[in-house]
Amino acid sequence: QVQLVESGGGLVQAGDSARLSCGASGRTLSSYTMGWFRQAPGKEREFVAAISWSGNTVYADSVKGRITISRDNAKNTMYLQMNSLKPEDTAIYYCAAAMSGTYNYWGRGTQVTVSS
């Protein structure tokens, strides 16, 4: 059974940076596409960024230029570096792992709160 655990969330001020981590256990995820999603209060969960097994990345337009997704397959860990944070980035951030286009595994999320 795969388990994904997010860490690195918390309370930051607008303009600050934060780095989220997603550690995986139970299976090596080097061949999976990994992604970050977020859900703000009262809103639907939305896609943030994804990285393929080969390192190709894709970002939501709302975060492009401010957020960088990366992975360390040797550590079975994925990261999300967030810069120039805005209050609208406040959300619970979830990591997920996908095989064949479907996100099969999800973490429980980590809260990021950006104060203005």
Tab-separated table of N, CA, C and O in Angstrom:
chain	number	residue	atom	x	y	z
A	1	GLN	N	0.843	-1.179	0.000
A	1	GLN	CA	0.000	0.000	0.000
A	1	GLN	C	0.890	1.245	0.000
A	1	GLN	O	1.793	1.367	0.802
A	2	VAL	N	0.618	2.146	-0.913
A	2	VAL	CA	1.397	3.371	-1.006
A	2	VAL	C	0.852	4.406	-0.034
A	2	VAL	O	-0.365	4.600	0.058
A	3	GLN	N	1.742	5.050	0.667
A	3	GLN	CA	1.357	6.165	1.526
A	3	GLN	C	2.134	7.403	1.127
A	3	GLN	O	3.362	7.341	0.939
A	4	LEU	N	1.425	8.502	0.982
A	4	LEU	CA	2.034	9.787	0.676
A	4	LEU	C	1.797	10.720	1.862
A	4	LEU	O	0.665	10.814	2.356
A	5	VAL	N	2.858	11.382	2.299
A	5	VAL	CA	2.751	12.267	3.447
A	5	VAL	C	3.353	13.616	3.092
A	5	VAL	O	4.543	13.711	2.764
A	6	GLU	N	2.521	14.653	3.166
A	6	GLU	CA	2.975	16.008	2.885
A	6	GLU	C	3.503	16.666	4.156
A	6	GLU	O	3.038	16.366	5.270
A	7	SER	N	4.445	17.574	3.974
A	7	SER	CA	4.959	18.354	5.090
A	7	SER	C	5.427	19.699	4.567
A	7	SER	O	5.594	19.878	3.356
A	8	GLY	N	5.644	20.629	5.483
A	8	GLY	CA	6.186	21.925	5.106
A	8	GLY	C	5.182	23.053	5.081
A	8	GLY	O	5.555	24.200	4.810
A	9	GLY	N	3.930	22.757	5.352
A	9	GLY	CA	2.937	23.819	5.370
A	9	GLY	C	3.050	24.661	6.625
A	9	GLY	O	3.847	24.376	7.509
A	10	GLY	N	2.222	25.696	6.691
A	10	GLY	CA	2.209	26.553	7.864
A	10	GLY	C	1.699	27.930	7.529
A	10	GLY	O	1.103	28.149	6.471
A	11	LEU	N	1.964	28.862	8.425
A	11	LEU	CA	1.528	30.242	8.251
A	11	LEU	C	2.699	31.081	7.772
A	11	LEU	O	3.762	31.092	8.424
A	12	VAL	N	2.530	31.751	6.644
A	12	VAL	CA	3.562	32.628	6.104
A	12	VAL	C	2.932	33.961	5.730
A	12	VAL	O	1.703	34.060	5.647
A	13	GLN	N	3.763	34.946	5.492
A	13	GLN	CA	3.263	36.257	5.083
A	13	GLN	C	3.334	36.382	3.565
A	13	GLN	O	4.137	35.720	2.905
A	14	ALA	N	2.500	37.236	3.045
A	14	ALA	CA	2.506	37.495	1.609
A	14	ALA	C	3.910	37.921	1.177
A	14	ALA	O	4.558	38.728	1.848
A	15	GLY	N	4.350	37.343	0.070
A	15	GLY	CA	5.677	37.628	-0.442
A	15	GLY	C	6.739	36.648	0.021
A	15	GLY	O	7.831	36.606	-0.555
A	16	ASP	N	6.416	35.878	1.052
A	16	ASP	CA	7.367	34.887	1.558
A	16	ASP	C	7.414	33.664	0.647
A	16	ASP	O	6.628	33.532	-0.295
A	17	SER	N	8.321	32.768	0.986
A	17	SER	CA	8.460	31.504	0.278
A	17	SER	C	8.161	30.348	1.219
A	17	SER	O	8.245	30.487	2.443
A	18	ALA	N	7.814	29.225	0.627
A	18	ALA	CA	7.592	27.997	1.409
A	18	ALA	C	7.936	26.814	0.530
A	18	ALA	O	7.818	26.878	-0.705
A	19	ARG	N	8.373	25.749	1.166
A	19	ARG	CA	8.725	24.538	0.423
A	19	ARG	C	7.977	23.364	1.019
A	19	ARG	O	8.136	23.054	2.206
A	20	LEU	N	7.170	22.748	0.196
A	20	LEU	CA	6.440	21.569	0.614
A	20	LEU	C	7.171	20.315	0.164
A	20	LEU	O	7.810	20.305	-0.888
A	21	SER	N	7.062	19.282	0.958
A	21	SER	CA	7.637	17.985	0.609
A	21	SER	C	6.543	16.925	0.611
A	21	SER	O	5.558	17.043	1.354
A	22	CYS	N	6.726	15.923	-0.196
A	22	CYS	CA	5.808	14.788	-0.237
A	22	CYS	C	6.649	13.525	-0.227
A	22	CYS	O	7.326	13.218	-1.226
A	23	GLY	N	6.626	12.826	0.884
A	23	GLY	CA	7.377	11.596	1.007
A	23	GLY	C	6.493	10.392	0.746
A	23	GLY	O	5.336	10.357	1.176
A	24	ALA	N	7.032	9.424	0.043
A	24	ALA	CA	6.268	8.224	-0.289
A	24	ALA	C	6.867	7.004	0.382
A	24	ALA	O	8.075	6.887	0.520
A	25	SER	N	6.006	6.105	0.782
A	25	SER	CA	6.457	4.827	1.337
A	25	SER	C	5.559	3.723	0.802
A	25	SER	O	4.449	3.975	0.333
A	26	GLY	N	6.074	2.509	0.845
A	26	GLY	CA	5.291	1.371	0.404
A	26	GLY	C	5.577	0.932	-1.011
A	26	GLY	O	5.281	-0.196	-1.393
A	27	ARG	N	6.096	1.849	-1.811
A	27	ARG	CA	6.414	1.521	-3.203
A	27	ARG	C	7.310	2.612	-3.768
A	27	ARG	O	7.180	3.778	-3.405
A	28	THR	N	8.205	2.227	-4.638
A	28	THR	CA	9.024	3.217	-5.329
A	28	THR	C	8.181	3.883	-6.408
A	28	THR	O	7.579	3.206	-7.238
A	29	LEU	N	8.158	5.199	-6.372
A	29	LEU	CA	7.289	5.942	-7.287
A	29	LEU	C	8.054	6.585	-8.433
A	29	LEU	O	7.552	7.511	-9.073
A	30	SER	N	9.253	6.105	-8.704
A	30	SER	CA	10.077	6.738	-9.733
A	30	SER	C	9.443	6.668	-11.113
A	30	SER	O	9.737	7.488	-11.975
A	31	SER	N	8.578	5.715	-11.355
A	31	SER	CA	7.945	5.584	-12.667
A	31	SER	C	6.569	6.245	-12.727
A	31	SER	O	5.898	6.184	-13.757
A	32	TYR	N	6.155	6.875	-11.645
A	32	TYR	CA	4.861	7.541	-11.581
A	32	TYR	C	4.997	9.022	-11.916
A	32	TYR	O	6.016	9.640	-11.632
A	33	THR	N	3.947	9.568	-12.474
A	33	THR	CA	3.802	11.015	-12.514
A	33	THR	C	3.333	11.460	-11.134
A	33	THR	O	2.462	10.840	-10.538
A	34	MET	N	3.956	12.515	-10.641
A	34	MET	CA	3.590	13.040	-9.326
A	34	MET	C	3.000	14.429	-9.501
A	34	MET	O	3.450	15.203	-10.360
A	35	GLY	N	2.025	14.753	-8.679
A	35	GLY	CA	1.382	16.049	-8.816
A	35	GLY	C	1.042	16.690	-7.481
A	35	GLY	O	0.973	16.003	-6.446
A	36	TRP	N	0.867	17.985	-7.543
A	36	TRP	CA	0.373	18.766	-6.409
A	36	TRP	C	-0.979	19.374	-6.778
A	36	TRP	O	-1.149	19.889	-7.893
A	37	PHE	N	-1.887	19.303	-5.845
A	37	PHE	CA	-3.202	19.909	-5.984
A	37	PHE	C	-3.464	20.745	-4.740
A	37	PHE	O	-2.771	20.597	-3.729
A	38	ARG	N	-4.442	21.629	-4.813
A	38	ARG	CA	-4.793	22.407	-3.626
A	38	ARG	C	-6.292	22.660	-3.591
A	38	ARG	O	-6.963	22.663	-4.626
A	39	GLN	N	-6.774	22.859	-2.378
A	39	GLN	CA	-8.190	23.159	-2.194
A	39	GLN	C	-8.322	24.299	-1.199
A	39	GLN	O	-7.934	24.156	-0.030
A	40	ALA	N	-8.829	25.403	-1.682
A	40	ALA	CA	-9.065	26.572	-0.840
A	40	ALA	C	-10.441	26.450	-0.188
A	40	ALA	O	-11.309	25.737	-0.699
A	41	PRO	N	-10.662	27.154	0.913
A	41	PRO	CA	-11.964	27.074	1.591
A	41	PRO	C	-13.106	27.428	0.651
A	41	PRO	O	-13.067	28.454	-0.026
A	42	GLY	N	-14.086	26.548	0.590
A	42	GLY	CA	-15.260	26.801	-0.222
A	42	GLY	C	-15.071	26.601	-1.707
A	42	GLY	O	-15.962	26.932	-2.502
A	43	LYS	N	-13.913	26.071	-2.108
A	43	LYS	CA	-13.641	25.890	-3.535
A	43	LYS	C	-13.338	24.438	-3.850
A	43	LYS	O	-13.060	23.628	-2.966
A	44	GLU	N	-13.389	24.121	-5.140
A	44	GLU	CA	-13.058	22.784	-5.596
A	44	GLU	C	-11.535	22.581	-5.545
A	44	GLU	O	-10.762	23.535	-5.612
A	45	ARG	N	-11.145	21.316	-5.426
A	45	ARG	CA	-9.726	21.011	-5.518
A	45	ARG	C	-9.234	21.344	-6.923
A	45	ARG	O	-9.911	21.030	-7.918
A	46	GLU	N	-8.068	21.958	-7.016
A	46	GLU	CA	-7.529	22.341	-8.317
A	46	GLU	C	-6.103	21.871	-8.490
A	46	GLU	O	-5.354	21.712	-7.523
A	47	PHE	N	-5.753	21.679	-9.733
A	47	PHE	CA	-4.408	21.252	-10.102
A	47	PHE	C	-3.428	22.406	-9.908
A	47	PHE	O	-3.733	23.560	-10.226
A	48	VAL	N	-2.239	22.092	-9.399
A	48	VAL	CA	-1.194	23.091	-9.236
A	48	VAL	C	-0.019	22.811	-10.175
A	48	VAL	O	0.384	23.670	-10.954
A	49	ALA	N	0.541	21.612	-10.076
A	49	ALA	CA	1.708	21.277	-10.877
A	49	ALA	C	1.883	19.769	-10.907
A	49	ALA	O	1.379	19.061	-10.030
A	50	ALA	N	2.607	19.299	-11.916
A	50	ALA	CA	2.901	17.874	-12.017
A	50	ALA	C	4.275	17.684	-12.628
A	50	ALA	O	4.771	18.557	-13.365
A	51	ILE	N	4.868	16.536	-12.311
A	51	ILE	CA	6.184	16.201	-12.856
A	51	ILE	C	6.169	14.734	-13.249
A	51	ILE	O	5.738	13.874	-12.478
A	52	SER	N	6.620	14.462	-14.460
A	52	SER	CA	6.629	13.086	-14.949
A	52	SER	C	7.827	12.330	-14.393
A	52	SER	O	8.717	12.905	-13.765
A	53	TRP	N	7.849	11.046	-14.680
A	53	TRP	CA	8.964	10.227	-14.206
A	53	TRP	C	10.286	10.708	-14.801
A	53	TRP	O	11.343	10.558	-14.192
A	54	SER	N	10.212	11.322	-15.996
A	54	SER	CA	11.430	11.779	-16.677
A	54	SER	C	11.791	13.223	-16.338
A	54	SER	O	12.802	13.730	-16.814
A	55	GLY	N	10.946	13.876	-15.537
A	55	GLY	CA	11.259	15.237	-15.130
A	55	GLY	C	10.537	16.325	-15.889
A	55	GLY	O	10.751	17.507	-15.619
A	56	ASN	N	9.672	15.958	-16.833
A	56	ASN	CA	8.881	16.979	-17.520
A	56	ASN	C	7.856	17.561	-16.548
A	56	ASN	O	7.245	16.835	-15.761
A	57	THR	N	7.683	18.872	-16.617
A	57	THR	CA	6.802	19.552	-15.675
A	57	THR	C	5.685	20.309	-16.383
A	57	THR	O	5.826	20.708	-17.542
A	58	VAL	N	4.607	20.498	-15.669
A	58	VAL	CA	3.490	21.313	-16.148
A	58	VAL	C	2.922	22.047	-14.947
A	58	VAL	O	2.911	21.511	-13.832
A	59	TYR	N	2.491	23.295	-15.186
A	59	TYR	CA	1.999	24.141	-14.110
A	59	TYR	C	0.651	24.760	-14.461
A	59	TYR	O	0.362	25.029	-15.620
A	60	ALA	N	-0.138	25.022	-13.437
A	60	ALA	CA	-1.345	25.810	-13.627
A	60	ALA	C	-0.938	27.246	-13.945
A	60	ALA	O	0.082	27.734	-13.428
A	61	ASP	N	-1.706	27.919	-14.756
A	61	ASP	CA	-1.381	29.293	-15.132
A	61	ASP	C	-1.295	30.203	-13.905
A	61	ASP	O	-0.490	31.138	-13.890
A	62	SER	N	-2.084	29.910	-12.901
A	62	SER	CA	-2.143	30.785	-11.728
A	62	SER	C	-0.863	30.773	-10.895
A	62	SER	O	-0.633	31.679	-10.094
A	63	VAL	N	-0.031	29.750	-11.091
A	63	VAL	CA	1.190	29.651	-10.282
A	63	VAL	C	2.452	29.698	-11.118
A	63	VAL	O	3.561	29.732	-10.569
A	64	LYS	N	2.291	29.701	-12.429
A	64	LYS	CA	3.451	29.657	-13.316
A	64	LYS	C	4.380	30.833	-13.035
A	64	LYS	O	3.944	31.977	-12.894
A	65	GLY	N	5.658	30.538	-12.897
A	65	GLY	CA	6.643	31.574	-12.629
A	65	GLY	C	6.926	31.782	-11.158
A	65	GLY	O	7.925	32.405	-10.795
A	66	ARG	N	6.043	31.283	-10.295
A	66	ARG	CA	6.227	31.448	-8.848
A	66	ARG	C	6.490	30.125	-8.133
A	66	ARG	O	7.003	30.121	-7.018
A	67	ILE	N	6.133	29.035	-8.791
A	67	ILE	CA	6.196	27.729	-8.139
A	67	ILE	C	7.023	26.779	-8.990
A	67	ILE	O	6.908	26.783	-10.226
A	68	THR	N	7.838	25.965	-8.326
A	68	THR	CA	8.661	24.977	-9.004
A	68	THR	C	8.448	23.606	-8.375
A	68	THR	O	8.574	23.458	-7.157
A	69	ILE	N	8.119	22.652	-9.202
A	69	ILE	CA	7.967	21.272	-8.739
A	69	ILE	C	9.231	20.495	-9.086
A	69	ILE	O	9.846	20.715	-10.133
A	70	SER	N	9.631	19.621	-8.187
A	70	SER	CA	10.821	18.804	-8.430
A	70	SER	C	10.648	17.475	-7.697
A	70	SER	O	9.747	17.320	-6.881
A	71	ARG	N	11.532	16.551	-8.016
A	71	ARG	CA	11.466	15.246	-7.359
A	71	ARG	C	12.861	14.689	-7.186
A	71	ARG	O	13.768	14.997	-7.967
A	72	ASP	N	13.014	13.869	-6.168
A	72	ASP	CA	14.258	13.155	-5.908
A	72	ASP	C	13.870	11.682	-5.835
A	72	ASP	O	13.401	11.207	-4.791
A	73	ASN	N	14.037	10.977	-6.926
A	73	ASN	CA	13.608	9.581	-6.974
A	73	ASN	C	14.395	8.704	-5.997
A	73	ASN	O	13.869	7.715	-5.492
A	74	ALA	N	15.639	9.067	-5.739
A	74	ALA	CA	16.442	8.285	-4.801
A	74	ALA	C	15.846	8.347	-3.396
A	74	ALA	O	15.983	7.398	-2.614
A	75	LYS	N	15.188	9.463	-3.091
A	75	LYS	CA	14.576	9.637	-1.773
A	75	LYS	C	13.073	9.366	-1.800
A	75	LYS	O	12.409	9.495	-0.769
A	76	ASN	N	12.549	9.041	-2.998
A	76	ASN	CA	11.103	8.804	-3.132
A	76	ASN	C	10.308	10.002	-2.617
A	76	ASN	O	9.292	9.855	-1.927
A	77	THR	N	10.788	11.181	-2.962
A	77	THR	CA	10.230	12.417	-2.431
A	77	THR	C	10.030	13.435	-3.550
A	77	THR	O	10.823	13.491	-4.499
A	78	MET	N	8.958	14.210	-3.411
A	78	MET	CA	8.658	15.275	-4.352
A	78	MET	C	8.588	16.583	-3.575
A	78	MET	O	8.259	16.583	-2.377
A	79	TYR	N	8.872	17.689	-4.247
A	79	TYR	CA	8.897	18.987	-3.583
A	79	TYR	C	8.078	20.009	-4.372
A	79	TYR	O	7.864	19.869	-5.578
A	80	LEU	N	7.651	21.036	-3.653
A	80	LEU	CA	6.998	22.182	-4.280
A	80	LEU	C	7.566	23.433	-3.648
A	80	LEU	O	7.305	23.716	-2.480
A	81	GLN	N	8.382	24.135	-4.412
A	81	GLN	CA	8.958	25.395	-3.957
A	81	GLN	C	8.026	26.514	-4.383
A	81	GLN	O	7.766	26.686	-5.580
A	82	MET	N	7.534	27.247	-3.409
A	82	MET	CA	6.582	28.322	-3.692
A	82	MET	C	7.192	29.657	-3.281
A	82	MET	O	7.583	29.829	-2.115
A	83	ASN	N	7.268	30.574	-4.212
A	83	ASN	CA	7.830	31.900	-3.966
A	83	ASN	C	6.763	32.962	-4.185
A	83	ASN	O	5.738	32.708	-4.820
A	84	SER	N	7.035	34.146	-3.654
A	84	SER	CA	6.118	35.282	-3.825
A	84	SER	C	4.682	34.875	-3.510
A	84	SER	O	3.763	35.132	-4.295
A	85	LEU	N	4.503	34.258	-2.371
A	85	LEU	CA	3.187	33.739	-2.014
A	85	LEU	C	2.168	34.865	-1.837
A	85	LEU	O	2.503	35.967	-1.378
A	86	LYS	N	0.946	34.564	-2.233
A	86	LYS	CA	-0.158	35.508	-2.159
A	86	LYS	C	-1.243	34.945	-1.248
A	86	LYS	O	-1.351	33.727	-1.088
A	87	PRO	N	-2.074	35.807	-0.690
A	87	PRO	CA	-3.176	35.294	0.150
A	87	PRO	C	-4.054	34.286	-0.587
A	87	PRO	O	-4.559	33.339	0.033
A	88	GLU	N	-4.201	34.448	-1.889
A	88	GLU	CA	-5.029	33.508	-2.658
A	88	GLU	C	-4.380	32.140	-2.835
A	88	GLU	O	-4.999	31.224	-3.377
A	89	ASP	N	-3.135	31.999	-2.398
A	89	ASP	CA	-2.493	30.674	-2.395
A	89	ASP	C	-2.870	29.873	-1.150
A	89	ASP	O	-2.494	28.704	-1.033
A	90	THR	N	-3.578	30.501	-0.233
A	90	THR	CA	-4.016	29.802	0.965
A	90	THR	C	-4.914	28.627	0.600
A	90	THR	O	-5.908	28.789	-0.108
A	91	ALA	N	-4.518	27.455	1.069
A	91	ALA	CA	-5.257	26.234	0.724
A	91	ALA	C	-4.635	25.052	1.451
A	91	ALA	O	-3.554	25.165	2.037
A	92	ILE	N	-5.320	23.938	1.372
A	92	ILE	CA	-4.711	22.667	1.754
A	92	ILE	C	-4.060	22.111	0.491
A	92	ILE	O	-4.714	22.013	-0.557
A	93	TYR	N	-2.805	21.756	0.594
A	93	TYR	CA	-2.049	21.259	-0.539
A	93	TYR	C	-1.898	19.739	-0.417
A	93	TYR	O	-1.472	19.228	0.625
A	94	TYR	N	-2.255	19.071	-1.493
A	94	TYR	CA	-2.210	17.616	-1.542
A	94	TYR	C	-1.207	17.148	-2.585
A	94	TYR	O	-1.127	17.730	-3.672
A	95	CYS	N	-0.482	16.094	-2.277
A	95	CYS	CA	0.330	15.462	-3.300
A	95	CYS	C	-0.365	14.168	-3.748
A	95	CYS	O	-1.150	13.580	-3.002
A	96	ALA	N	-0.067	13.782	-4.962
A	96	ALA	CA	-0.703	12.604	-5.537
A	96	ALA	C	0.240	11.928	-6.522
A	96	ALA	O	1.135	12.578	-7.077
A	97	ALA	N	0.007	10.646	-6.735
A	97	ALA	CA	0.823	9.869	-7.672
A	97	ALA	C	-0.084	9.230	-8.714
A	97	ALA	O	-1.144	8.683	-8.372
A	98	ALA	N	0.340	9.315	-9.954
A	98	ALA	CA	-0.484	8.833	-11.062
A	98	ALA	C	0.251	7.794	-11.898
A	98	ALA	O	1.443	7.925	-12.171
A	99	MET	N	-0.512	6.799	-12.302
A	99	MET	CA	-0.021	5.817	-13.267
A	99	MET	C	-1.054	5.736	-14.381
A	99	MET	O	-2.246	5.636	-14.106
A	100	SER	N	-0.601	5.799	-15.600
A	100	SER	CA	-1.491	5.728	-16.765
A	100	SER	C	-2.553	6.809	-16.753
A	100	SER	O	-3.709	6.567	-17.121
A	101	GLY	N	-2.175	7.989	-16.287
A	101	GLY	CA	-3.078	9.128	-16.361
A	101	GLY	C	-4.062	9.284	-15.234
A	101	GLY	O	-4.827	10.258	-15.215
A	102	THR	N	-4.080	8.371	-14.302
A	102	THR	CA	-5.028	8.448	-13.180
A	102	THR	C	-4.269	8.585	-11.872
A	102	THR	O	-3.355	7.809	-11.603
A	103	TYR	N	-4.664	9.585	-11.094
A	103	TYR	CA	-4.026	9.756	-9.789
A	103	TYR	C	-4.620	8.727	-8.834
A	103	TYR	O	-5.751	8.865	-8.367
A	104	ASN	N	-3.823	7.711	-8.551
A	104	ASN	CA	-4.295	6.591	-7.755
A	104	ASN	C	-4.100	6.793	-6.257
A	104	ASN	O	-4.836	6.237	-5.449
A	105	TYR	N	-3.049	7.540	-5.923
A	105	TYR	CA	-2.682	7.679	-4.519
A	105	TYR	C	-2.649	9.146	-4.132
A	105	TYR	O	-2.149	9.985	-4.887
A	106	TRP	N	-3.154	9.431	-2.942
A	106	TRP	CA	-3.248	10.798	-2.441
A	106	TRP	C	-2.755	10.878	-1.010
A	106	TRP	O	-2.965	9.947	-0.211
A	107	GLY	N	-2.119	12.005	-0.687
A	107	GLY	CA	-1.790	12.286	0.684
A	107	GLY	C	-2.968	12.936	1.384
A	107	GLY	O	-4.003	13.212	0.765
A	108	ARG	N	-2.803	13.202	2.667
A	108	ARG	CA	-3.881	13.801	3.449
A	108	ARG	C	-3.867	15.322	3.408
A	108	ARG	O	-4.819	15.960	3.857
A	109	GLY	N	-2.792	15.883	2.895
A	109	GLY	CA	-2.735	17.329	2.732
A	109	GLY	C	-1.990	18.050	3.832
A	109	GLY	O	-1.855	17.552	4.952
A	110	THR	N	-1.504	19.237	3.488
A	110	THR	CA	-0.852	20.110	4.451
A	110	THR	C	-1.380	21.529	4.226
A	110	THR	O	-1.513	21.973	3.085
A	111	GLN	N	-1.687	22.216	5.297
A	111	GLN	CA	-2.282	23.544	5.209
A	111	GLN	C	-1.211	24.598	4.985
A	111	GLN	O	-0.198	24.632	5.696
A	112	VAL	N	-1.452	25.449	4.012
A	112	VAL	CA	-0.630	26.634	3.789
A	112	VAL	C	-1.537	27.848	3.925
A	112	VAL	O	-2.545	27.952	3.221
A	113	THR	N	-1.176	28.726	4.827
A	113	THR	CA	-1.962	29.947	5.040
A	113	THR	C	-1.059	31.144	4.799
A	113	THR	O	0.005	31.249	5.422
A	114	VAL	N	-1.480	32.020	3.892
A	114	VAL	CA	-0.700	33.201	3.549
A	114	VAL	C	-1.440	34.427	4.057
A	114	VAL	O	-2.559	34.713	3.614
A	115	SER	N	-0.838	35.127	4.990
A	115	SER	CA	-1.473	36.318	5.545
A	115	SER	C	-1.039	37.559	4.769
A	115	SER	O	0.096	37.646	4.291
A	116	SER	N	-1.943	38.506	4.678
A	116	SER	CA	-1.649	39.730	3.910
A	116	SER	C	-1.055	40.806	4.798
A	116	SER	O	-0.986	40.686	6.001
